[in-house]
């Protein structure tokens, strides 16, 4: 495969030229969501990042098998396994069957993925659908001497592993350092060593999710599912494994250890980690209470949002940051993205109407190469977007008759824009409804501006008139020190 794609490999901490193990085939595994709650905007960022990678590899001509799992059992609430299973805990809380919890949040996840125009993966395996494979892997690790059984649970033996291999290579953490950061285990812990992690957990009498195993009834540990399912569908060594940065430890580190223990070598050639979406500099996370959900962003119905944004504006916003940089969410930043997205779409719609000239005042070939180089440089979407805006200026100048383009160049430009904007970064034109809701938002902004000006001019009759007429249409406006909010009340 002729290409020049470089990816930042977390394992070697450098950009490396991407070479597929069996070109043109590429195996890509990405950790999917734990479906015990709705995916938030932060999770969505990570899935968009790997969607762009999937799209770009396909664009380069690779045949990609993209596996993204659904974690529907085994994700424990704390780092060192003393907690409870998230799905089971949520089932109790909502008084639902665990599989109802799984179904409910999987449906939302799929809806969000579609709204953001993420392509579906080739395989979407569930942890509960691969219990047999996971049990087989535990047996292999036990046979190799890197795990021990106690009270119907099986733990990975980190100290035994450390005698032959490194644990911490991927995340850069070492066990001593970890120990200092960990509170003392109370005497009740059955593990031999604090960093040991569960491969299989014995199910207590009240535990709902349980399966028979050689060690009694229980359920698999969280890290195990990704090792078992990636091996099953992509082989013992595969090309790329992705996930959010926060999964490096303990999740991915433990995956490496499990695979190495079971097969004698690490599983992955390129480890890719996506950086976090933050709010006021803090990671967006459900437990910190600063997360909001994609549908709240689309409707604007959330206290921190001044209005709603279409899914494509949100996607464009995400693409303006490099995936390895943190991205801070703010109303201002997303408003700027809305303008940028609109400018881009307007220019693309203009391309087909451009009038060709006999000569060209712009080198489209060089422009195309620049776009490729940006993506080849570890998927640098912000640089790509800055090039695309150079192209937007060219399109607009040509439309105004200020810059000539040949017919051939116009066709080429159209092709490049379609490839990079629609196929690679995965934007799409907004639907008529989305377009109209954006129009409503802009009109409301305009009306509220008129009212603000009326008030500033002490023309209270006019400002009250605007408020009352809007109320007639069930649009309720509310003034606060931060500005004016409005709401359309449907009942
Ligand atoms: P989880 O369902 O918690 O396993 O998370 C699903 C994916 O979202 C993982 O790859 C996480 O690393 C990622 N993730 C979680 N929080 C954020 C965030 N604030 N920004 C970006 N990605 C995140
Ligand atoms: Zn995983």
Short mmCIF file of C-alpha atoms in Angstrom, two decimals, residues 85-427:
data_model
loop_
_atom_site.label_atom_id
_atom_site.label_comp_id
_atom_site.label_asym_id
_atom_site.label_seq_id
_atom_site.Cartn_x
_atom_site.Cartn_y
_atom_site.Cartn_z
CA UNK A 85 -20.22 -4.35 38.70
CA UNK A 86 -21.59 -1.17 37.12
CA UNK A 87 -24.34 -2.81 35.12
CA UNK A 88 -25.55 -4.86 38.09
CA UNK A 89 -25.51 -1.80 40.36
CA UNK A 90 -27.48 0.25 37.84
CA UNK A 91 -30.01 -2.58 37.39
CA UNK A 92 -30.67 -2.51 41.13
CA UNK A 93 -30.97 1.26 41.12
CA UNK A 94 -33.40 1.37 38.22
CA UNK A 95 -35.16 -1.84 39.30
CA UNK A 96 -34.58 -3.37 35.89
CA UNK A 97 -33.11 -6.59 34.60
CA UNK A 98 -29.39 -6.04 33.84
CA UNK A 99 -30.16 -6.79 30.19
CA UNK A 100 -32.83 -4.07 30.20
CA UNK A 101 -30.19 -1.62 31.39
CA UNK A 102 -27.84 -2.84 28.67
CA UNK A 103 -30.52 -2.55 25.99
CA UNK A 104 -31.65 0.90 27.05
CA UNK A 105 -28.19 2.45 26.97
CA UNK A 106 -27.06 0.54 23.90
CA UNK A 107 -30.01 1.95 21.98
CA UNK A 108 -29.05 5.48 23.04
CA UNK A 109 -25.40 4.84 22.16
CA UNK A 110 -26.34 3.69 18.65
CA UNK A 111 -28.61 6.68 18.18
CA UNK A 112 -25.80 9.04 19.20
CA UNK A 113 -23.31 7.32 16.91
CA UNK A 114 -25.71 7.75 14.01
CA UNK A 115 -26.48 11.38 14.82
CA UNK A 116 -22.75 12.12 14.76
CA UNK A 117 -22.42 10.22 11.48
CA UNK A 118 -20.02 7.63 12.88
CA UNK A 119 -19.82 4.57 10.66
CA UNK A 120 -20.89 1.34 12.34
CA UNK A 121 -18.01 -0.99 13.22
CA UNK A 122 -17.59 -4.27 11.34
CA UNK A 123 -18.22 -6.28 14.50
CA UNK A 124 -19.74 -5.08 17.76
CA UNK A 125 -19.25 -7.96 20.20
CA UNK A 126 -20.62 -7.96 23.73
CA UNK A 127 -18.81 -9.19 26.81
CA UNK A 128 -21.78 -11.35 27.86
CA UNK A 129 -21.75 -13.00 24.42
CA UNK A 130 -18.15 -14.13 24.91
CA UNK A 131 -18.09 -15.74 28.34
CA UNK A 132 -16.77 -19.03 26.94
CA UNK A 133 -13.85 -17.31 25.20
CA UNK A 134 -13.07 -15.42 28.38
CA UNK A 135 -13.10 -18.57 30.50
CA UNK A 136 -10.74 -20.21 27.99
CA UNK A 137 -8.36 -17.30 28.30
CA UNK A 138 -8.39 -17.45 32.09
CA UNK A 139 -7.48 -21.14 31.84
CA UNK A 140 -4.54 -20.32 29.58
CA UNK A 141 -3.27 -17.65 31.96
CA UNK A 142 -3.62 -20.05 34.92
CA UNK A 143 -1.78 -22.78 33.00
CA UNK A 144 1.03 -20.37 32.20
CA UNK A 145 1.43 -19.64 35.91
CA UNK A 146 0.38 -15.98 35.85
CA UNK A 147 -2.84 -16.27 37.84
CA UNK A 148 -4.18 -17.89 40.99
CA UNK A 149 -7.57 -19.01 42.19
CA UNK A 150 -8.96 -18.06 45.58
CA UNK A 151 -12.52 -18.48 46.90
CA UNK A 152 -13.93 -19.03 43.41
CA UNK A 153 -12.24 -15.94 41.97
CA UNK A 154 -9.19 -15.88 39.73
CA UNK A 155 -6.70 -13.01 39.90
CA UNK A 156 -3.90 -12.04 37.61
CA UNK A 157 -0.63 -12.47 39.50
CA UNK A 158 1.22 -9.22 38.81
CA UNK A 159 4.29 -10.19 40.82
CA UNK A 160 4.70 -13.51 38.97
CA UNK A 161 4.27 -11.63 35.71
CA UNK A 162 6.88 -9.04 36.69
CA UNK A 163 9.50 -11.77 37.03
CA UNK A 164 9.36 -12.39 33.27
CA UNK A 165 7.75 -9.33 31.73
CA UNK A 166 7.22 -5.63 32.22
CA UNK A 167 3.97 -4.35 33.69
CA UNK A 168 3.52 -0.63 33.16
CA UNK A 169 5.30 -0.26 29.83
CA UNK A 170 2.28 1.20 28.04
CA UNK A 171 1.06 3.58 30.74
CA UNK A 172 4.50 4.48 32.07
CA UNK A 173 3.41 3.60 35.59
CA UNK A 174 5.43 1.37 37.82
CA UNK A 175 4.13 -0.82 40.54
CA UNK A 176 6.00 0.87 43.42
CA UNK A 177 4.66 4.23 42.38
CA UNK A 178 1.19 2.78 42.15
CA UNK A 179 1.47 1.36 45.60
CA UNK A 180 2.26 4.77 47.06
CA UNK A 181 -0.84 6.17 45.45
CA UNK A 182 -3.10 3.43 46.68
CA UNK A 183 -4.74 3.38 50.03
CA UNK A 184 -3.83 0.37 52.13
CA UNK A 185 -5.92 -2.61 51.35
CA UNK A 186 -8.04 -3.53 54.30
CA UNK A 187 -7.47 -7.01 55.65
CA UNK A 188 -10.52 -8.29 53.84
CA UNK A 189 -8.89 -8.29 50.45
CA UNK A 190 -8.27 -11.77 49.12
CA UNK A 191 -5.71 -10.68 46.53
CA UNK A 192 -2.07 -11.54 47.15
CA UNK A 193 -0.86 -8.18 45.90
CA UNK A 194 -2.65 -4.85 45.61
CA UNK A 195 -2.07 -4.54 41.84
CA UNK A 196 -3.45 -7.99 41.04
CA UNK A 197 -6.66 -7.70 39.08
CA UNK A 198 -9.66 -9.95 38.67
CA UNK A 199 -9.88 -12.24 35.66
CA UNK A 200 -12.91 -13.97 37.07
CA UNK A 201 -14.96 -12.95 40.09
CA UNK A 202 -16.97 -15.21 42.29
CA UNK A 203 -20.63 -14.13 42.37
CA UNK A 204 -22.08 -13.62 45.82
CA UNK A 205 -25.58 -14.99 46.47
CA UNK A 206 -27.25 -11.67 45.63
CA UNK A 207 -25.24 -11.03 42.46
CA UNK A 208 -27.57 -11.22 39.46
CA UNK A 209 -25.20 -11.53 36.50
CA UNK A 210 -23.52 -14.93 36.82
CA UNK A 211 -22.26 -17.78 34.70
CA UNK A 212 -20.96 -21.26 35.53
CA UNK A 213 -17.19 -21.73 35.29
CA UNK A 214 -14.54 -24.22 36.42
CA UNK A 215 -14.19 -22.00 39.54
CA UNK A 216 -17.87 -21.83 40.40
CA UNK A 217 -20.53 -19.30 39.42
CA UNK A 218 -19.18 -15.87 38.69
CA UNK A 219 -18.55 -13.20 36.12
CA UNK A 220 -15.54 -12.02 34.10
CA UNK A 221 -13.20 -9.16 35.04
CA UNK A 222 -13.43 -6.03 32.93
CA UNK A 223 -10.04 -6.14 31.17
CA UNK A 224 -10.51 -9.72 30.09
CA UNK A 225 -13.30 -9.11 27.58
CA UNK A 226 -11.18 -6.90 25.33
CA UNK A 227 -8.31 -9.40 25.32
CA UNK A 228 -10.62 -12.30 24.54
CA UNK A 229 -12.67 -10.54 21.86
CA UNK A 230 -9.79 -8.81 20.09
CA UNK A 231 -7.92 -12.13 19.90
CA UNK A 232 -11.00 -13.92 18.62
CA UNK A 233 -11.78 -11.48 15.82
CA UNK A 234 -8.40 -9.95 14.98
CA UNK A 235 -5.88 -12.59 15.98
CA UNK A 236 -3.12 -12.83 18.57
CA UNK A 237 -1.32 -9.84 17.08
CA UNK A 238 -3.27 -7.12 15.34
CA UNK A 239 -2.62 -3.66 13.96
CA UNK A 240 -4.29 -0.93 16.01
CA UNK A 241 -5.93 -0.70 19.42
CA UNK A 242 -7.63 2.52 20.44
CA UNK A 243 -9.43 4.05 23.39
CA UNK A 244 -9.54 7.15 25.55
CA UNK A 245 -6.37 8.12 27.44
CA UNK A 246 -8.01 7.35 30.74
CA UNK A 247 -8.13 3.69 29.73
CA UNK A 248 -4.35 3.33 29.47
CA UNK A 249 -4.23 2.27 33.08
CA UNK A 250 -5.35 -0.13 34.36
CA UNK A 251 -7.47 -1.31 31.43
CA UNK A 252 -5.03 -1.38 28.51
CA UNK A 253 -2.01 -2.18 30.62
CA UNK A 254 -3.89 -5.22 31.91
CA UNK A 255 -4.95 -6.20 28.41
CA UNK A 256 -1.31 -6.30 27.36
CA UNK A 257 -0.44 -8.37 30.42
CA UNK A 258 -3.28 -10.84 29.86
CA UNK A 259 -2.42 -11.39 26.21
CA UNK A 260 1.28 -11.69 26.95
CA UNK A 261 0.55 -14.16 29.75
CA UNK A 262 -1.73 -16.25 27.54
CA UNK A 263 0.15 -16.08 24.22
CA UNK A 264 3.71 -15.14 25.10
CA UNK A 265 3.69 -11.78 23.30
CA UNK A 266 1.90 -8.46 23.28
CA UNK A 267 -1.25 -8.17 21.17
CA UNK A 268 -0.99 -4.79 19.45
CA UNK A 269 1.35 -3.04 17.00
CA UNK A 270 0.02 0.52 17.42
CA UNK A 271 -1.71 1.73 20.58
CA UNK A 272 -3.63 4.96 20.00
CA UNK A 273 -5.07 7.09 22.78
CA UNK A 274 -7.50 9.94 22.41
CA UNK A 275 -7.38 12.92 24.72
CA UNK A 276 -10.26 14.12 26.84
CA UNK A 277 -13.09 16.55 26.31
CA UNK A 278 -13.00 18.94 29.25
CA UNK A 279 -15.33 21.51 30.76
CA UNK A 280 -13.51 24.44 32.37
CA UNK A 281 -10.34 22.40 32.11
CA UNK A 282 -11.75 19.40 33.96
CA UNK A 283 -12.36 16.04 32.29
CA UNK A 284 -16.00 15.58 31.39
CA UNK A 285 -17.19 12.63 33.40
CA UNK A 286 -20.39 11.28 34.75
CA UNK A 287 -18.98 10.89 38.25
CA UNK A 288 -17.77 14.51 38.39
CA UNK A 289 -21.26 15.67 37.50
CA UNK A 290 -20.02 17.96 34.71
CA UNK A 291 -21.15 15.84 31.79
CA UNK A 292 -23.93 16.54 29.44
CA UNK A 293 -25.59 14.33 26.96
CA UNK A 294 -25.62 14.66 23.18
CA UNK A 295 -29.40 15.14 23.02
CA UNK A 296 -29.12 18.00 25.54
CA UNK A 297 -26.58 19.65 23.31
CA UNK A 298 -28.79 19.21 20.25
CA UNK A 299 -31.78 20.78 22.00
CA UNK A 300 -29.86 23.28 24.13
CA UNK A 301 -31.83 22.07 27.13
CA UNK A 302 -29.10 22.18 29.77
CA UNK A 303 -28.13 24.89 32.28
CA UNK A 304 -24.62 25.43 30.87
CA UNK A 305 -25.81 25.78 27.28
CA UNK A 306 -27.04 29.03 25.82
CA UNK A 307 -28.65 27.25 22.86
CA UNK A 308 -28.73 24.00 20.91
CA UNK A 309 -26.37 22.88 18.15
CA UNK A 310 -26.80 20.41 15.35
CA UNK A 311 -24.82 17.16 15.52
CA UNK A 312 -22.70 18.22 12.53
CA UNK A 313 -21.71 21.49 14.19
CA UNK A 314 -20.63 19.43 17.21
CA UNK A 315 -18.65 17.09 15.00
CA UNK A 316 -16.98 20.01 13.28
CA UNK A 317 -16.17 21.47 16.71
CA UNK A 318 -14.46 18.19 17.70
CA UNK A 319 -12.50 18.05 14.44
CA UNK A 320 -11.01 21.47 15.07
CA UNK A 321 -8.82 19.98 17.80
CA UNK A 322 -6.14 17.35 17.33
CA UNK A 323 -7.24 14.09 18.90
CA UNK A 324 -4.20 13.99 21.21
CA UNK A 325 -4.91 17.44 22.63
CA UNK A 326 -7.50 18.12 25.27
CA UNK A 327 -10.50 20.02 23.99
CA UNK A 328 -12.39 22.36 26.25
CA UNK A 329 -16.09 22.77 25.72
CA UNK A 330 -17.51 26.28 25.82
CA UNK A 331 -20.51 28.03 24.32
CA UNK A 332 -18.20 30.51 22.56
CA UNK A 333 -16.06 27.80 20.98
CA UNK A 334 -19.04 25.89 19.69
CA UNK A 335 -20.68 29.05 18.39
CA UNK A 336 -17.52 29.75 16.42
CA UNK A 337 -17.66 26.18 15.12
CA UNK A 338 -21.25 26.72 13.98
CA UNK A 339 -20.12 29.68 11.87
CA UNK A 340 -17.16 27.74 10.46
CA UNK A 341 -19.30 24.75 9.58
CA UNK A 342 -21.77 26.95 7.76
CA UNK A 343 -19.04 28.70 5.79
CA UNK A 344 -17.60 25.37 4.75
CA UNK A 345 -20.95 23.95 3.64
CA UNK A 346 -21.88 27.12 1.75
CA UNK A 347 -18.59 27.02 -0.14
CA UNK A 348 -19.00 23.35 -1.03
CA UNK A 349 -22.47 24.08 -2.41
CA UNK A 350 -20.92 26.86 -4.50
CA UNK A 351 -18.30 24.68 -6.23
CA UNK A 352 -20.74 23.24 -8.77
CA UNK A 353 -21.85 26.71 -9.80
CA UNK A 354 -18.37 28.09 -10.50
CA UNK A 355 -17.73 29.38 -14.02
CA UNK A 356 -14.59 27.85 -15.55
CA UNK A 357 -11.85 29.98 -17.11
CA UNK A 358 -9.09 29.11 -19.54
CA UNK A 359 -6.40 29.49 -16.90
CA UNK A 360 -6.05 28.81 -13.17
CA UNK A 361 -4.88 31.12 -10.42
CA UNK A 362 -4.61 28.37 -7.83
CA UNK A 363 -2.63 25.13 -7.63
CA UNK A 364 -5.27 22.52 -6.75
CA UNK A 365 -2.76 19.70 -6.89
CA UNK A 366 -0.57 21.29 -4.25
CA UNK A 367 -3.70 22.01 -2.18
CA UNK A 368 -4.69 18.32 -2.36
CA UNK A 369 -1.23 17.25 -1.25
CA UNK A 370 -1.37 19.58 1.73
CA UNK A 371 -4.69 18.04 2.81
CA UNK A 372 -3.20 14.56 2.53
CA UNK A 373 -0.09 15.52 4.49
CA UNK A 374 -2.22 16.88 7.32
CA UNK A 375 -4.11 13.61 7.69
CA UNK A 376 -0.92 11.58 7.23
CA UNK A 377 0.60 13.45 10.14
CA UNK A 378 -1.17 11.51 12.88
CA UNK A 379 -4.65 12.56 11.67
CA UNK A 380 -4.08 16.27 12.08
CA UNK A 381 -7.65 17.43 11.47
CA UNK A 382 -7.13 21.05 12.70
CA UNK A 383 -4.40 21.58 10.10
CA UNK A 384 -6.57 19.88 7.48
CA UNK A 385 -9.41 22.27 8.35
CA UNK A 386 -7.13 25.30 8.06
CA UNK A 387 -6.17 24.11 4.54
CA UNK A 388 -9.82 23.55 3.70
CA UNK A 389 -10.52 27.16 4.65
CA UNK A 390 -7.79 28.29 2.26
CA UNK A 391 -9.80 26.35 -0.31
CA UNK A 392 -13.00 28.08 0.83
CA UNK A 393 -11.38 31.47 0.15
CA UNK A 394 -10.42 30.28 -3.33
CA UNK A 395 -13.96 29.08 -4.06
CA UNK A 396 -15.44 32.36 -2.85
CA UNK A 397 -12.97 34.44 -4.87
CA UNK A 398 -13.69 32.41 -7.97
CA UNK A 399 -17.44 32.86 -7.43
CA UNK A 400 -16.90 36.61 -7.19
CA UNK A 401 -14.95 36.53 -10.45
CA UNK A 402 -11.71 37.55 -8.75
CA UNK A 403 -9.79 34.34 -9.31
CA UNK A 404 -9.85 32.08 -12.38
CA UNK A 405 -10.08 28.27 -12.21
CA UNK A 406 -10.10 25.83 -15.13
CA UNK A 407 -12.88 23.31 -15.51
CA UNK A 408 -10.47 20.56 -14.61
CA UNK A 409 -9.42 22.37 -11.43
CA UNK A 410 -13.03 22.99 -10.42
CA UNK A 411 -13.78 19.27 -10.78
CA UNK A 412 -10.69 18.38 -8.85
CA UNK A 413 -11.55 20.85 -6.09
CA UNK A 414 -15.03 19.40 -5.84
CA UNK A 415 -13.58 15.91 -5.50
CA UNK A 416 -11.06 16.92 -2.84
CA UNK A 417 -13.67 18.71 -0.74
CA UNK A 418 -16.07 15.79 -0.93
CA UNK A 419 -13.37 13.29 0.01
CA UNK A 420 -11.94 15.20 2.94
CA UNK A 421 -15.06 16.82 4.33
CA UNK A 422 -17.64 14.08 3.84
CA UNK A 423 -15.71 10.79 3.51
CA UNK A 424 -12.79 11.42 5.85
CA UNK A 425 -13.80 13.80 8.60
CA UNK A 426 -17.31 12.46 8.28
CA UNK A 427 -19.34 15.65 8.13
#
